[in-house]
Each structure stands twice: as structure tokens, then as C-alpha cells.
Short mmCIF file of C-alpha atoms in Angstrom, two decimals:
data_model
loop_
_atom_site.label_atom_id
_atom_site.label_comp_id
_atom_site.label_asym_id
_atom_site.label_seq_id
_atom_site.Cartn_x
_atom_site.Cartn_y
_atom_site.Cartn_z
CA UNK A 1 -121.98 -60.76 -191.28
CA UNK A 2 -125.08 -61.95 -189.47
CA UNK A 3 -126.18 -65.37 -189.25
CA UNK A 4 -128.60 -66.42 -192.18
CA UNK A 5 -130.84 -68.60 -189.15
CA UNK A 6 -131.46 -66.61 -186.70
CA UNK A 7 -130.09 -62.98 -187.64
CA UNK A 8 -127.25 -62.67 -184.51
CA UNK A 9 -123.90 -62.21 -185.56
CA UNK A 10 -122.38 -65.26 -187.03
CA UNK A 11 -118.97 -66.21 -185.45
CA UNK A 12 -118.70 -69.93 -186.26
CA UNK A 13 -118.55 -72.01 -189.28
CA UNK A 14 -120.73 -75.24 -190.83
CA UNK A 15 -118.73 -77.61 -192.39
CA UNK A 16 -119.66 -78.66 -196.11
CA UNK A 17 -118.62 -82.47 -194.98
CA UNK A 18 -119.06 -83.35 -191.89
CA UNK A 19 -116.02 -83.63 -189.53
CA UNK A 20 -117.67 -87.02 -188.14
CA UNK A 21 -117.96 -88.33 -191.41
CA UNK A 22 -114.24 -87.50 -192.64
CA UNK A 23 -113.03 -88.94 -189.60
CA UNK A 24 -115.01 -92.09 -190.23
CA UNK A 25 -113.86 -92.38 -193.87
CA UNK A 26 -110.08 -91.39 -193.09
CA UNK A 27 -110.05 -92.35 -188.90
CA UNK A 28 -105.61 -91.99 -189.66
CA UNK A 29 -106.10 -88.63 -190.73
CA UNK A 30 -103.83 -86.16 -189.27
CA UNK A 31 -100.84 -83.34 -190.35
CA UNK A 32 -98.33 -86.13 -191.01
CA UNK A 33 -100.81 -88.25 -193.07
CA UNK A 34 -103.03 -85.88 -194.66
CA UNK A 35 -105.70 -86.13 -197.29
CA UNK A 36 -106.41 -84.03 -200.34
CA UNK A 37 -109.11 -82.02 -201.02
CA UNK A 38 -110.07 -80.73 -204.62
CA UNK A 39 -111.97 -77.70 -205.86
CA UNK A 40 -112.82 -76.29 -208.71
CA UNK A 41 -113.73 -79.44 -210.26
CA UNK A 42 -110.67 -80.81 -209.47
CA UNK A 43 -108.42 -77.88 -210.60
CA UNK A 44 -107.19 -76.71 -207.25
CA UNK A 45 -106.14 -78.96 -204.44
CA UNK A 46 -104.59 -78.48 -201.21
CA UNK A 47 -103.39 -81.44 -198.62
CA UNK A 48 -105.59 -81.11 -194.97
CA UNK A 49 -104.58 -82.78 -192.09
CA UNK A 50 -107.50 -82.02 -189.72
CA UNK A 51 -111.31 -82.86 -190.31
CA UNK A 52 -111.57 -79.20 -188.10
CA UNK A 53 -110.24 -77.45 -191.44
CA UNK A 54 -111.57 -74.12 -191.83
CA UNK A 55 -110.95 -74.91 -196.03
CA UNK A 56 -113.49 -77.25 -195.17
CA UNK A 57 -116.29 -74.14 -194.12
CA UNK A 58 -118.83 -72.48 -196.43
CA UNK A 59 -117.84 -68.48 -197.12
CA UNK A 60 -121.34 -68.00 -195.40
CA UNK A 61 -121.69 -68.17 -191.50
CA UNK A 62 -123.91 -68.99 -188.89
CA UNK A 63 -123.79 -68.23 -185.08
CA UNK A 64 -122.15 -70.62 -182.24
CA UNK A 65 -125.34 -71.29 -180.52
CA UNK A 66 -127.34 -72.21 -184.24
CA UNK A 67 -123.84 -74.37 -184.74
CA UNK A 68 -123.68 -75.60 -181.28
CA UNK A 69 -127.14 -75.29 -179.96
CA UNK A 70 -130.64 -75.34 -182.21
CA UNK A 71 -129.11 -77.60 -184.84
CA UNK A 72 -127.01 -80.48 -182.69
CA UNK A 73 -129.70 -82.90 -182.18
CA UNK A 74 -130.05 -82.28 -186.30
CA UNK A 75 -125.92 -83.62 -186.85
CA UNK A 76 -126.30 -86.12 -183.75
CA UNK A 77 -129.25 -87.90 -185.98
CA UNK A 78 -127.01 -87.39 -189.52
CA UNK A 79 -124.31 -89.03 -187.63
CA UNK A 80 -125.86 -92.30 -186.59
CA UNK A 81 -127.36 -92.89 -189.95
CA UNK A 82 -124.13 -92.05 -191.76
CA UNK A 83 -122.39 -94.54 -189.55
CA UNK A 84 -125.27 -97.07 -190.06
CA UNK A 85 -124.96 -96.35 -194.13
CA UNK A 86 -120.90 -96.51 -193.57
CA UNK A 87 -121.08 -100.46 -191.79
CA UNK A 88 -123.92 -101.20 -194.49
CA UNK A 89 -122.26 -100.23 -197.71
CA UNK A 90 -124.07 -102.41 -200.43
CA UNK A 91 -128.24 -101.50 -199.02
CA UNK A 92 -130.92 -101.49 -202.19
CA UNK A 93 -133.56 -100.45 -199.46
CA UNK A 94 -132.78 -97.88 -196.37
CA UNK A 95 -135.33 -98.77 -193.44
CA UNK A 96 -135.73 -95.80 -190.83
CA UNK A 97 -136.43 -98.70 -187.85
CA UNK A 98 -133.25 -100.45 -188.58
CA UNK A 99 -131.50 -97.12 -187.88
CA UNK A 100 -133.63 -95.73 -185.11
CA UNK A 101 -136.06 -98.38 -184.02
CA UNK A 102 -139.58 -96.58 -183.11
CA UNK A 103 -137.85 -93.48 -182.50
CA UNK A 104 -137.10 -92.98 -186.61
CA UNK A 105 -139.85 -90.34 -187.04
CA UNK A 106 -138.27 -87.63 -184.91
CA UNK A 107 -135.22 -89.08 -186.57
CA UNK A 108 -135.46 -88.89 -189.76
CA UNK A 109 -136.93 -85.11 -189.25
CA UNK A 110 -133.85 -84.25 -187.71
CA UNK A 111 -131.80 -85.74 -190.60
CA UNK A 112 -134.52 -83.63 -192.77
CA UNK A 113 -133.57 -80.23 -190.68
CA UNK A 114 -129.64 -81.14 -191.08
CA UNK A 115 -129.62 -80.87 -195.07
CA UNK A 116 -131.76 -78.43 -194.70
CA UNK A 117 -129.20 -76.40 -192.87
CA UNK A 118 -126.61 -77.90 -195.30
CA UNK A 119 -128.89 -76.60 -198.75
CA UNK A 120 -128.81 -72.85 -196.94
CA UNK A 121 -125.59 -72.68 -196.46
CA UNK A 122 -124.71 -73.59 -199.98
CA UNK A 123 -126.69 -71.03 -201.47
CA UNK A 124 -125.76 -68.31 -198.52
CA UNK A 125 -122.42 -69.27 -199.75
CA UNK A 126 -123.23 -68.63 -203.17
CA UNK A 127 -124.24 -64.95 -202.16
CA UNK A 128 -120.80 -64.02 -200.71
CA UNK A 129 -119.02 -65.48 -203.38
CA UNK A 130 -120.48 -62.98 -205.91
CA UNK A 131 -122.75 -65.73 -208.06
CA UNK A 132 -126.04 -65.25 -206.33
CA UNK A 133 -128.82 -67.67 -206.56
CA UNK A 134 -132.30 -65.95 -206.53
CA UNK A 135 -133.44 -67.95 -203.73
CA UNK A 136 -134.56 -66.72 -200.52
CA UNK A 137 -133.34 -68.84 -197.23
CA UNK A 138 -135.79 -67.45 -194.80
CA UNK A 139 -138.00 -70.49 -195.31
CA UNK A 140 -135.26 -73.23 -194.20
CA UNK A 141 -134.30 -70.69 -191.26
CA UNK A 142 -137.83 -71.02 -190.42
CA UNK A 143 -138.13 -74.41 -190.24
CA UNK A 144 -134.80 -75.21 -188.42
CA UNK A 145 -135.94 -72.30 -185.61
CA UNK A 146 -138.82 -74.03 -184.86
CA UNK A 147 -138.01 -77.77 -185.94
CA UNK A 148 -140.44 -78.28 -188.58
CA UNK A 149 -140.02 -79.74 -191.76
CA UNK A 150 -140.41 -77.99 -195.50
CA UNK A 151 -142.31 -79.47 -197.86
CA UNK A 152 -140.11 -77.94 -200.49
CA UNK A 153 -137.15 -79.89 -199.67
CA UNK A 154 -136.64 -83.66 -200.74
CA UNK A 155 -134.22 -86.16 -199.20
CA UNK A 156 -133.15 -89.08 -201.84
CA UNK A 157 -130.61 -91.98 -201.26
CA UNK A 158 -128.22 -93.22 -204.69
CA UNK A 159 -125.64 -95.73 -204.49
CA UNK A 160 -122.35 -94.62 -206.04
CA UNK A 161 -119.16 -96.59 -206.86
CA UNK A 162 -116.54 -94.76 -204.45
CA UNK A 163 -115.58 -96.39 -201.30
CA UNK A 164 -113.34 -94.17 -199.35
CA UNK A 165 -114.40 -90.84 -200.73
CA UNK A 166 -116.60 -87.88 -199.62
CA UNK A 167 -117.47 -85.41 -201.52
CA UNK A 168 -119.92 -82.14 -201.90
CA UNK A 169 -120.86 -81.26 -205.12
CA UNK A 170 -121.82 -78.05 -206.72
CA UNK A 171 -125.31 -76.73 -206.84
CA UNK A 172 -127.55 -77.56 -209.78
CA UNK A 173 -130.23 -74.88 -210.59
CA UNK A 174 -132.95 -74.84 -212.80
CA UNK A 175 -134.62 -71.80 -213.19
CA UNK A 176 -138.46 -70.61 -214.79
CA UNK A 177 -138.04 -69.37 -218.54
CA UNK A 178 -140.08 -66.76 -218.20
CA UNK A 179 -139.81 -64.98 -214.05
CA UNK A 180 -136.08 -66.54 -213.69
CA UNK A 181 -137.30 -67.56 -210.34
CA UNK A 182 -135.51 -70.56 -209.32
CA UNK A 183 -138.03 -73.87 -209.55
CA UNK A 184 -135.85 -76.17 -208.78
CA UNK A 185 -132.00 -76.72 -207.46
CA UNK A 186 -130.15 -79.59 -205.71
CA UNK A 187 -126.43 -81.06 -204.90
CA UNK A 188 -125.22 -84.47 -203.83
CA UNK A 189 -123.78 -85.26 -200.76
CA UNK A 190 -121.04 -87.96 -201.13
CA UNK A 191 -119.91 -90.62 -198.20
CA UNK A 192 -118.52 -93.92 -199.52
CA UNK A 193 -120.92 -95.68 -201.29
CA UNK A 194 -124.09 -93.84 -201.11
CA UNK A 195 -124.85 -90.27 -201.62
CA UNK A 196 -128.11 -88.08 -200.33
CA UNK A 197 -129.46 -85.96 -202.78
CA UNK A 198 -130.99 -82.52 -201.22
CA UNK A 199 -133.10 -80.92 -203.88
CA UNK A 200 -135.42 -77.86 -203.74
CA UNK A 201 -138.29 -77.95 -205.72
CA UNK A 202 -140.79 -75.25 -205.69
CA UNK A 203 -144.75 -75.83 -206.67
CA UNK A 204 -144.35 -74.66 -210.48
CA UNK A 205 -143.34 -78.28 -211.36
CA UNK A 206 -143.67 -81.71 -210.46
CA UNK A 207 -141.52 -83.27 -207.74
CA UNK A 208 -138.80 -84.98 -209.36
CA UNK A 209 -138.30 -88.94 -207.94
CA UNK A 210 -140.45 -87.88 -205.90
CA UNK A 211 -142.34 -91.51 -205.15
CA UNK A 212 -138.67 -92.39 -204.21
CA UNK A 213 -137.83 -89.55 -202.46
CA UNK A 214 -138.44 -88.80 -198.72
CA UNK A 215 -140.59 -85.68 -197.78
CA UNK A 216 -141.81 -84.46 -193.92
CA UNK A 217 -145.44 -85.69 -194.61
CA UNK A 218 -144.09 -89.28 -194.76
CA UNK A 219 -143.51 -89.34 -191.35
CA UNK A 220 -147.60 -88.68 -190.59
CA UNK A 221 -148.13 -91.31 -192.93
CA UNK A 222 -146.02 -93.71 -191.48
CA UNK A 223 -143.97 -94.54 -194.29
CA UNK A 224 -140.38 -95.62 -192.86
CA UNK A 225 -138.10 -96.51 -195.89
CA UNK A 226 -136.72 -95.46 -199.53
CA UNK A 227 -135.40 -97.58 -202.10
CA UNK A 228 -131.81 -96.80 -202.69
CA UNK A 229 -131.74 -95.44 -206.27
CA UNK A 230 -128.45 -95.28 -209.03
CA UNK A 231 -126.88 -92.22 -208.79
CA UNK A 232 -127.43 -89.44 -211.41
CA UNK A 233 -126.27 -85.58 -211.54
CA UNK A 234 -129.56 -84.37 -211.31
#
């Protein structure tokens, strides 16, 4: 298996939740005080008592230095704003500056380029586990390779009612009646009280939430916070 970024042979793993963020929501976790993760929708569970838990990898795979190297400034940035979104738990308006300070363009790119990652390993992971999505990654790879956003990915923020809770949910594809292309897919990334939506949209429809939605072209414009929206499954 090669890795879907940059083509070498993939010999490390992405985590579908972060380990920082599992050890932020469950800092006790360990093998004598596990927690319990559900799949399936909730059909199949199995206790883990490491945030390192390979049942916590997608099927697909990426190489050490895509894991380690081109995309660490990308979870370094995911990490501070989680842990500013994890000490802030009841925001109705997430401002880049109170994050980053000036520095929230590069930022909030970076945050951009880690879902980005997250949204290609999801469907990659589709692929292996025999219910391809018609949806070609080479885009994404493309723009984490050379650290430029894609237009055809939008970040969103929703408030939920869990506390201590993560959660990744399943993908959510539309696709066009008449090519079966896909024109639009997302999932829902869960931490606490808040979880980002990462949706694909291609040009054959109109952005969804899009005024509420961040996109890489806000950055040239300046534009440095999102309203934080109720949470819905699509």
C-alpha cells in the first residue's frame, strides 16, 4: 500500500481522533481505566486503554515522514485551537486572533490542511474497506504537498450537547442524479461541546452554510471569525 499524499510506501497510521484530543478529554486514560469506543453505530464496542490505539487508525495509510513531517505544523495548529475550544466550551462566535493573535492566517490554513488530511483519509479508507466513494484524493494531496488551501473544502463550527465525548462520524455523500459523480460529502468531527464540520462540495451546487462556513479565500480577505452554528447531520 502506498501512501495516498505523496505516493511512497505508507508505513504509519493517522488517527481518526486525535491522540491530543483523547488525552485532553480523558487525561486518566490508561489500561487499568480504559474508555470505550463504539462502531458500527454503536453495535460493536471494544474498551482502549491508550490514545496510541491502532483501533483508533483509518484502514488507509500514509507514510512516516507525511505523518511526522509535511503535515505536523497542520496537527500542532489543530491542537492549540482544540485546547482553546476545550477551556472555552459555551463560544456563540470563534475569533481566529483570540486563538492565534496576528499569526491566525497561517493558522487557520494549517487547521484548513489538517481536515483536509482528515477528509482523505476517510474516503481512502472507504476504498480499502470495499464501499468506494467516487472521489478522487489527488486534489487534497496536492494541496497538503505544497500547503495550499482547496477551495472545495469548507470548515464549519456547531455546538453540540456532549461534554466529555469525541467522536468521528460516518461520511455523508450526496451524489449527481444523472453522472453519479459525487457533488457533495461531509462528516463531523466531535470534541466536547463543539464539533467541525469538513464538507466537500464540488462547483455543480451551491456551497451549503457557506456565509457561515470558513473557506481559504477568507484569509486574503481578512475575515478572522465564524459564528458557532447548532449542530445538524448534514
Amino acid at each position: 500500500m502506498n501512501c495516498w499524499i505523496c505516493g511512497n510506501i505508507a508505513n504509519s497510521g493517522e488517527h481518526m481522533i486525535k491522540a491530543s484530543d483523547l488525552r485532553l478529554f480523558f487525561p486518566d486514560l490508561s489500561q487499568k481505566n480504559p474508555i470505550l469506543h463504539k462502531t458500527d453505530n454503536g453495535k460493536v464496542s471494544k474498551e482502549i486503554g491508550t490514545a496510541k490505539s491502532k483501533c483508533l487508525h483509518y484502514s488507509s495509510r500514509i507514510c512516516v515522514n507525511c505523518n511526522s513531517g509535511t503535515t505536523s505544523k497542520h496537527d500542532k495548529s489543530w491542537s492549540v485551537l482544540s485546547n482553546f475550544l476545550y477551556e472555552n466550551p459555551k463560544l456563540q462566535e470563534l475569533c481566529f486572533e483570540d486563538v492565534w493573535g496576528d499569526e491566525y492566517r497561517q493558522n487557520m490554513l494549517n487547521v484548513h490542511l489538517y481536515f483536509v488530511k482528515q477528509l482523505g483519509c476517510a474516503i481512502e479508507s472507504c476504498q480499502t474497506l470495499q464501499s468506494p466513494i467516487p472521489l478522487k484524493t489527488e486534489c487534497f494531496a496536492e494541496s497538503i504537498l505544497k500547503g495550499i488551501g482547496n477551495r472545495n473544502i469548507l470548515l464549519s463550527f456547531h455546538s453540540t450537547e456532549h461534554q466529555k465525548y469525541t467522536a468521528l462520524s460516518d461520511l455523508w455523500v450526496e451524489y449527481h442524479p444523472k453522472t453519479g459523480n459525487v457533488i457533495y460529502c461531509c462528516f463531523f468531527y466531535i470534541i466536547g461541546n463543539y464539533a467541525v464540520k469538513i464538507a466537500y462540495a464540488s462547483f455543480d451546487i451551491i456551497y451549503r452554510g457557506m456565509d457561515q462556513a470558513w473557506l481559504p479565500y477568507h484569509n486574503k480577505k481578512g475575515i478572522n471569525k465564524v459564528k458557532i452554528q447548532p449542530f445538524t447531520k448534514t
